[in-house]
Amino acid sequence: RELYENGIICHIKISNQLQKNDLFFDLKRNYKGLCKINGNHYFVIPTAILKIPETSVKYLTMIKSQSRNKINKAGKNGINCRIFALNDFLDDIYEIHKSKNFRQGKKMSAQYLEYPKPINENEIAETIHIGAFKNGKLIGYIEWSIWGNFAATNRLLGHGNFLNLGVMNALFFDSCKYDIENKIDYLAYY
C-alpha cells in the first residue's frame, strides 16, 4: 500500500491480508506514520523513513564522514555484525539493556530492566535480529520487522561500554546491506 512521510510516497507491496493488518498495527503503535491501506487513510505522527539505495557503496556516500569513520572504527576494533537468533543471546541482551541507565536523554523503561523473554518465532511479520559481536560476545543489536518490501526498526541498542567504538553505525550499515540484498525498499526508524 502507500505510506506518506514528509511528502515521500513509499509504495509498500504486501499481498497477505494478515501482514497488512500487522503492519498497520505496528505503524500505529511504534512508528506513528501516516499510512493508506486498502484505500483507507490512517493518520498518526510521522517517523523517519529511509529509501534504501541500490548498493552499500551508495549508502556510504549518503551518510556523513563521521558515520563512515565510526563504521571503519568498529571494524578496526574487531566488531563484526551478523544475523543471530535472539533466544540464544538473552544473557548478553540483558547485559546490554542494563549497561546504561539513560539512553537518548531518557531513563530506560522498566521492560528493559527485566530479564528478556524468549520471542515467538511464529510472528505474522518476519522479525530479523542483526547483532554486533566482539570476541564472540553480543555487544549491540538491531531488531526489525519486515512486511514485503518495507522494514521497520523495533529496537537498536548497544552496550554502554562499546558505544564509542562505532557499534551503532556498524549495526545500521549492516542492516542496510541486508535490506539491499533482500530487496527491501524502505526502512522506518526512530
PDB file of C-alpha atoms in Angstrom:
ATOM      1  CA  ARG A   1       0.000   0.000   0.000  1.00  0.00           C
ATOM      2  CA  GLU A   2       1.163   3.601   0.384  1.00  0.00           C
ATOM      3  CA  LEU A   3       2.898   5.290   3.286  1.00  0.00           C
ATOM      4  CA  TYR A   4       3.373   9.062   3.294  1.00  0.00           C
ATOM      5  CA  GLU A   5       6.242  10.723   5.176  1.00  0.00           C
ATOM      6  CA  ASN A   6       7.425  14.305   4.606  1.00  0.00           C
ATOM      7  CA  GLY A   7       5.994  14.309   1.078  1.00  0.00           C
ATOM      8  CA  ILE A   8       7.580  10.963   0.122  1.00  0.00           C
ATOM      9  CA  ILE A   9       5.266   8.215  -1.083  1.00  0.00           C
ATOM     10  CA  CYS A  10       6.529   4.720  -0.309  1.00  0.00           C
ATOM     11  CA  HIS A  11       4.722   2.007  -2.219  1.00  0.00           C
ATOM     12  CA  ILE A  12       4.581  -0.956   0.141  1.00  0.00           C
ATOM     13  CA  LYS A  13       3.885  -4.257  -1.624  1.00  0.00           C
ATOM     14  CA  ILE A  14       2.068  -6.725   0.634  1.00  0.00           C
ATOM     15  CA  SER A  15      -0.301  -9.367  -0.681  1.00  0.00           C
ATOM     16  CA  ASN A  16      -1.092 -11.131   2.610  1.00  0.00           C
ATOM     17  CA  GLN A  17      -4.040  -9.508   4.457  1.00  0.00           C
ATOM     18  CA  LEU A  18      -2.721 -10.608   7.885  1.00  0.00           C
ATOM     19  CA  GLN A  19       0.592  -8.900   7.116  1.00  0.00           C
ATOM     20  CA  LYS A  20      -1.257  -5.723   6.043  1.00  0.00           C
ATOM     21  CA  ASN A  21      -3.164  -5.669   9.336  1.00  0.00           C
ATOM     22  CA  ASP A  22       0.023  -6.385  11.294  1.00  0.00           C
ATOM     23  CA  LEU A  23       1.878  -3.569   9.504  1.00  0.00           C
ATOM     24  CA  PHE A  24      -0.889  -1.073  10.270  1.00  0.00           C
ATOM     25  CA  PHE A  25      -0.926  -2.098  13.928  1.00  0.00           C
ATOM     26  CA  ASP A  26       2.867  -1.782  14.158  1.00  0.00           C
ATOM     27  CA  LEU A  27       2.922   1.604  12.403  1.00  0.00           C
ATOM     28  CA  LYS A  28       0.204   2.928  14.676  1.00  0.00           C
ATOM     29  CA  ARG A  29       1.832   1.565  17.855  1.00  0.00           C
ATOM     30  CA  ASN A  30       5.523   2.169  17.236  1.00  0.00           C
ATOM     31  CA  TYR A  31       6.231   4.420  14.291  1.00  0.00           C
ATOM     32  CA  LYS A  32       3.267   6.718  14.206  1.00  0.00           C
ATOM     33  CA  GLY A  33       3.432   7.099  10.430  1.00  0.00           C
ATOM     34  CA  LEU A  34       0.656   8.179   8.066  1.00  0.00           C
ATOM     35  CA  CYS A  35      -0.500   5.238   6.020  1.00  0.00           C
ATOM     36  CA  LYS A  36      -3.108   4.227   3.468  1.00  0.00           C
ATOM     37  CA  ILE A  37      -4.208   0.605   3.428  1.00  0.00           C
ATOM     38  CA  ASN A  38      -6.935  -0.694   1.098  1.00  0.00           C
ATOM     39  CA  GLY A  39      -7.995   2.863   0.248  1.00  0.00           C
ATOM     40  CA  ASN A  40      -8.418   3.928   3.886  1.00  0.00           C
ATOM     41  CA  HIS A  41      -6.156   6.643   5.312  1.00  0.00           C
ATOM     42  CA  TYR A  42      -4.857   6.332   8.871  1.00  0.00           C
ATOM     43  CA  PHE A  43      -3.333   9.459  10.388  1.00  0.00           C
ATOM     44  CA  VAL A  44      -0.714   9.355  13.096  1.00  0.00           C
ATOM     45  CA  ILE A  45       2.532  11.253  13.872  1.00  0.00           C
ATOM     46  CA  PRO A  46       5.269  10.687  11.221  1.00  0.00           C
ATOM     47  CA  THR A  47       8.590   8.873  11.654  1.00  0.00           C
ATOM     48  CA  ALA A  48      11.815   8.808   9.647  1.00  0.00           C
ATOM     49  CA  ILE A  49      11.814   6.639   6.540  1.00  0.00           C
ATOM     50  CA  LEU A  50      14.953   5.771   4.610  1.00  0.00           C
ATOM     51  CA  LYS A  51      14.700   4.878   0.926  1.00  0.00           C
ATOM     52  CA  ILE A  52      17.242   2.066   0.703  1.00  0.00           C
ATOM     53  CA  PRO A  53      19.806   2.763  -2.051  1.00  0.00           C
ATOM     54  CA  GLU A  54      20.728   0.206  -4.716  1.00  0.00           C
ATOM     55  CA  THR A  55      24.188  -0.555  -3.261  1.00  0.00           C
ATOM     56  CA  SER A  56      26.018  -0.329   0.060  1.00  0.00           C
ATOM     57  CA  VAL A  57      28.627   1.890  -1.617  1.00  0.00           C
ATOM     58  CA  LYS A  58      25.870   4.362  -2.496  1.00  0.00           C
ATOM     59  CA  TYR A  59      24.654   4.251   1.129  1.00  0.00           C
ATOM     60  CA  LEU A  60      28.161   5.177   2.301  1.00  0.00           C
ATOM     61  CA  THR A  61      28.104   8.225   0.005  1.00  0.00           C
ATOM     62  CA  MET A  62      24.764   9.308   1.513  1.00  0.00           C
ATOM     63  CA  ILE A  63      25.999   9.428   5.130  1.00  0.00           C
ATOM     64  CA  LYS A  64      28.385  11.895   6.749  1.00  0.00           C
ATOM     65  CA  SER A  65      32.103  11.187   7.007  1.00  0.00           C
ATOM     66  CA  GLN A  66      31.764  10.913  10.808  1.00  0.00           C
ATOM     67  CA  SER A  67      29.415   7.933  10.382  1.00  0.00           C
ATOM     68  CA  ARG A  68      31.699   6.296   7.807  1.00  0.00           C
ATOM     69  CA  ASN A  69      34.633   6.747  10.209  1.00  0.00           C
ATOM     70  CA  LYS A  70      32.668   5.071  13.010  1.00  0.00           C
ATOM     71  CA  ILE A  71      31.826   2.115  10.753  1.00  0.00           C
ATOM     72  CA  ASN A  72      35.549   1.756   9.964  1.00  0.00           C
ATOM     73  CA  LYS A  73      36.424   2.138  13.657  1.00  0.00           C
ATOM     74  CA  ALA A  74      34.109  -0.736  14.555  1.00  0.00           C
ATOM     75  CA  GLY A  75      35.846  -2.981  12.011  1.00  0.00           C
ATOM     76  CA  LYS A  76      39.312  -1.994  13.205  1.00  0.00           C
ATOM     77  CA  ASN A  77      38.270  -2.890  16.772  1.00  0.00           C
ATOM     78  CA  GLY A  78      37.232  -6.418  15.786  1.00  0.00           C
ATOM     79  CA  ILE A  79      33.490  -5.764  15.758  1.00  0.00           C
ATOM     80  CA  ASN A  80      31.557  -7.740  13.158  1.00  0.00           C
ATOM     81  CA  CYS A  81      27.843  -7.860  12.510  1.00  0.00           C
ATOM     82  CA  ARG A  82      25.654 -10.778  11.525  1.00  0.00           C
ATOM     83  CA  ILE A  83      22.140 -12.147  11.829  1.00  0.00           C
ATOM     84  CA  PHE A  84      21.618 -14.038  15.082  1.00  0.00           C
ATOM     85  CA  ALA A  85      18.906 -15.937  16.958  1.00  0.00           C
ATOM     86  CA  LEU A  86      17.733 -13.651  19.774  1.00  0.00           C
ATOM     87  CA  ASN A  87      16.809 -16.529  22.075  1.00  0.00           C
ATOM     88  CA  ASP A  88      20.430 -17.744  22.028  1.00  0.00           C
ATOM     89  CA  PHE A  89      21.773 -14.469  23.487  1.00  0.00           C
ATOM     90  CA  LEU A  90      19.305 -13.478  26.218  1.00  0.00           C
ATOM     91  CA  ASP A  91      22.079 -13.062  28.829  1.00  0.00           C
ATOM     92  CA  ASP A  92      24.036 -10.690  26.557  1.00  0.00           C
ATOM     93  CA  ILE A  93      20.864  -8.769  25.691  1.00  0.00           C
ATOM     94  CA  TYR A  94      20.069  -8.328  29.372  1.00  0.00           C
ATOM     95  CA  GLU A  95      23.597  -7.023  29.950  1.00  0.00           C
ATOM     96  CA  ILE A  96      23.205  -4.573  27.034  1.00  0.00           C
ATOM     97  CA  HIS A  97      19.893  -3.309  28.413  1.00  0.00           C
ATOM     98  CA  LYS A  98      21.352  -2.733  31.879  1.00  0.00           C
ATOM     99  CA  SER A  99      24.627  -1.171  30.687  1.00  0.00           C
ATOM    100  CA  LYS A 100      23.202   2.366  30.710  1.00  0.00           C
ATOM    101  CA  ASN A 101      20.578   3.957  32.939  1.00  0.00           C
ATOM    102  CA  PHE A 102      19.721   6.603  30.331  1.00  0.00           C
ATOM    103  CA  ARG A 103      19.518   6.472  26.530  1.00  0.00           C
ATOM    104  CA  GLN A 104      18.798   9.451  24.297  1.00  0.00           C
ATOM    105  CA  GLY A 105      18.259  11.529  27.434  1.00  0.00           C
ATOM    106  CA  LYS A 106      15.519   9.268  28.801  1.00  0.00           C
ATOM    107  CA  LYS A 107      15.605   6.791  31.677  1.00  0.00           C
ATOM    108  CA  MET A 108      15.451   3.182  30.496  1.00  0.00           C
ATOM    109  CA  SER A 109      11.892   1.855  30.734  1.00  0.00           C
ATOM    110  CA  ALA A 110      11.009  -0.932  33.155  1.00  0.00           C
ATOM    111  CA  GLN A 111      10.730  -3.558  30.390  1.00  0.00           C
ATOM    112  CA  TYR A 112      14.475  -3.231  29.739  1.00  0.00           C
ATOM    113  CA  LEU A 113      15.320  -3.759  33.400  1.00  0.00           C
ATOM    114  CA  GLU A 114      13.680  -7.190  33.430  1.00  0.00           C
ATOM    115  CA  TYR A 115      15.346 -10.270  32.014  1.00  0.00           C
ATOM    116  CA  PRO A 116      14.263 -10.546  28.335  1.00  0.00           C
ATOM    117  CA  LYS A 117      11.641 -13.112  27.439  1.00  0.00           C
ATOM    118  CA  PRO A 118      12.245 -15.513  24.547  1.00  0.00           C
ATOM    119  CA  ILE A 119      10.469 -14.483  21.371  1.00  0.00           C
ATOM    120  CA  ASN A 120       7.845 -16.443  19.484  1.00  0.00           C
ATOM    121  CA  GLU A 121       9.267 -17.416  16.107  1.00  0.00           C
ATOM    122  CA  ASN A 122       5.763 -17.653  14.563  1.00  0.00           C
ATOM    123  CA  GLU A 123       5.081 -13.933  14.143  1.00  0.00           C
ATOM    124  CA  ILE A 124       2.985 -12.677  11.218  1.00  0.00           C
ATOM    125  CA  ALA A 125       5.732 -10.316  10.093  1.00  0.00           C
ATOM    126  CA  GLU A 126       9.256 -11.598   9.672  1.00  0.00           C
ATOM    127  CA  THR A 127      11.455 -10.397  12.554  1.00  0.00           C
ATOM    128  CA  ILE A 128      15.189 -10.051  11.935  1.00  0.00           C
ATOM    129  CA  HIS A 129      17.948  -9.568  14.518  1.00  0.00           C
ATOM    130  CA  ILE A 130      21.367  -8.308  13.495  1.00  0.00           C
ATOM    131  CA  GLY A 131      23.992  -8.292  16.211  1.00  0.00           C
ATOM    132  CA  ALA A 132      27.351  -6.619  16.686  1.00  0.00           C
ATOM    133  CA  PHE A 133      29.864  -9.076  18.123  1.00  0.00           C
ATOM    134  CA  LYS A 134      33.279  -8.593  19.670  1.00  0.00           C
ATOM    135  CA  ASN A 135      35.222 -11.761  20.518  1.00  0.00           C
ATOM    136  CA  GLY A 136      32.002 -13.791  20.185  1.00  0.00           C
ATOM    137  CA  LYS A 137      30.058 -11.638  22.674  1.00  0.00           C
ATOM    138  CA  LEU A 138      26.948  -9.730  21.591  1.00  0.00           C
ATOM    139  CA  ILE A 139      27.575  -6.018  22.304  1.00  0.00           C
ATOM    140  CA  GLY A 140      24.720  -4.452  20.345  1.00  0.00           C
ATOM    141  CA  TYR A 141      21.711  -5.408  18.287  1.00  0.00           C
ATOM    142  CA  ILE A 142      19.030  -4.129  15.978  1.00  0.00           C
ATOM    143  CA  GLU A 143      15.593  -5.765  15.697  1.00  0.00           C
ATOM    144  CA  TRP A 144      13.139  -5.027  12.962  1.00  0.00           C
ATOM    145  CA  SER A 145      10.094  -6.405  11.268  1.00  0.00           C
ATOM    146  CA  ILE A 146       9.631  -6.904   7.534  1.00  0.00           C
ATOM    147  CA  TRP A 147       6.409  -6.648   5.558  1.00  0.00           C
ATOM    148  CA  GLY A 148       7.018  -7.226   1.865  1.00  0.00           C
ATOM    149  CA  ASN A 149       9.452  -4.521   0.697  1.00  0.00           C
ATOM    150  CA  PHE A 150       9.106  -2.446   3.895  1.00  0.00           C
ATOM    151  CA  ALA A 151      11.035  -2.857   7.174  1.00  0.00           C
ATOM    152  CA  ALA A 152      10.592  -1.043  10.484  1.00  0.00           C
ATOM    153  CA  THR A 153      13.057  -0.853  13.369  1.00  0.00           C
ATOM    154  CA  ASN A 154      11.794  -2.145  16.711  1.00  0.00           C
ATOM    155  CA  ARG A 155      14.981  -1.833  18.780  1.00  0.00           C
ATOM    156  CA  LEU A 156      18.500  -0.547  18.298  1.00  0.00           C
ATOM    157  CA  LEU A 157      20.684  -0.867  21.394  1.00  0.00           C
ATOM    158  CA  GLY A 158      24.382  -1.091  22.114  1.00  0.00           C
ATOM    159  CA  HIS A 159      26.319  -1.926  25.274  1.00  0.00           C
ATOM    160  CA  GLY A 160      27.343   1.293  27.017  1.00  0.00           C
ATOM    161  CA  ASN A 161      30.998   0.214  27.243  1.00  0.00           C
ATOM    162  CA  PHE A 162      31.302  -0.187  23.460  1.00  0.00           C
ATOM    163  CA  LEU A 163      29.276   2.716  22.042  1.00  0.00           C
ATOM    164  CA  ASN A 164      32.423   4.769  21.396  1.00  0.00           C
ATOM    165  CA  LEU A 165      33.692   2.022  19.049  1.00  0.00           C
ATOM    166  CA  GLY A 166      31.054   2.702  16.371  1.00  0.00           C
ATOM    167  CA  VAL A 167      28.775  -0.207  17.248  1.00  0.00           C
ATOM    168  CA  MET A 168      25.545   1.596  16.355  1.00  0.00           C
ATOM    169  CA  ASN A 169      26.818   2.860  12.998  1.00  0.00           C
ATOM    170  CA  ALA A 170      28.088  -0.621  12.087  1.00  0.00           C
ATOM    171  CA  LEU A 171      24.729  -2.170  13.019  1.00  0.00           C
ATOM    172  CA  PHE A 172      22.760   0.296  10.907  1.00  0.00           C
ATOM    173  CA  PHE A 173      25.139  -0.139   7.961  1.00  0.00           C
ATOM    174  CA  ASP A 174      24.846  -3.935   8.098  1.00  0.00           C
ATOM    175  CA  SER A 175      21.062  -3.603   8.322  1.00  0.00           C
ATOM    176  CA  CYS A 176      21.069  -1.538   5.139  1.00  0.00           C
ATOM    177  CA  LYS A 177      23.270  -4.157   3.421  1.00  0.00           C
ATOM    178  CA  TYR A 178      20.730  -6.828   4.440  1.00  0.00           C
ATOM    179  CA  ASP A 179      17.913  -4.658   3.045  1.00  0.00           C
ATOM    180  CA  ILE A 180      19.737  -4.221  -0.267  1.00  0.00           C
ATOM    181  CA  GLU A 181      20.420  -7.961  -0.593  1.00  0.00           C
ATOM    182  CA  ASN A 182      16.795  -8.839   0.237  1.00  0.00           C
ATOM    183  CA  LYS A 183      15.083  -6.242  -1.967  1.00  0.00           C
ATOM    184  CA  ILE A 184      13.681  -4.149   0.891  1.00  0.00           C
ATOM    185  CA  ASP A 185      12.976  -0.648  -0.439  1.00  0.00           C
ATOM    186  CA  TYR A 186      12.122   1.308   2.739  1.00  0.00           C
ATOM    187  CA  LEU A 187      13.275   1.271   6.344  1.00  0.00           C
ATOM    188  CA  ALA A 188      11.342   3.150   9.041  1.00  0.00           C
ATOM    189  CA  TYR A 189      13.273   4.067  12.167  1.00  0.00           C
ATOM    190  CA  TYR A 190      13.000   6.409  15.114  1.00  0.00           C
TER     191      TYR A 190
END
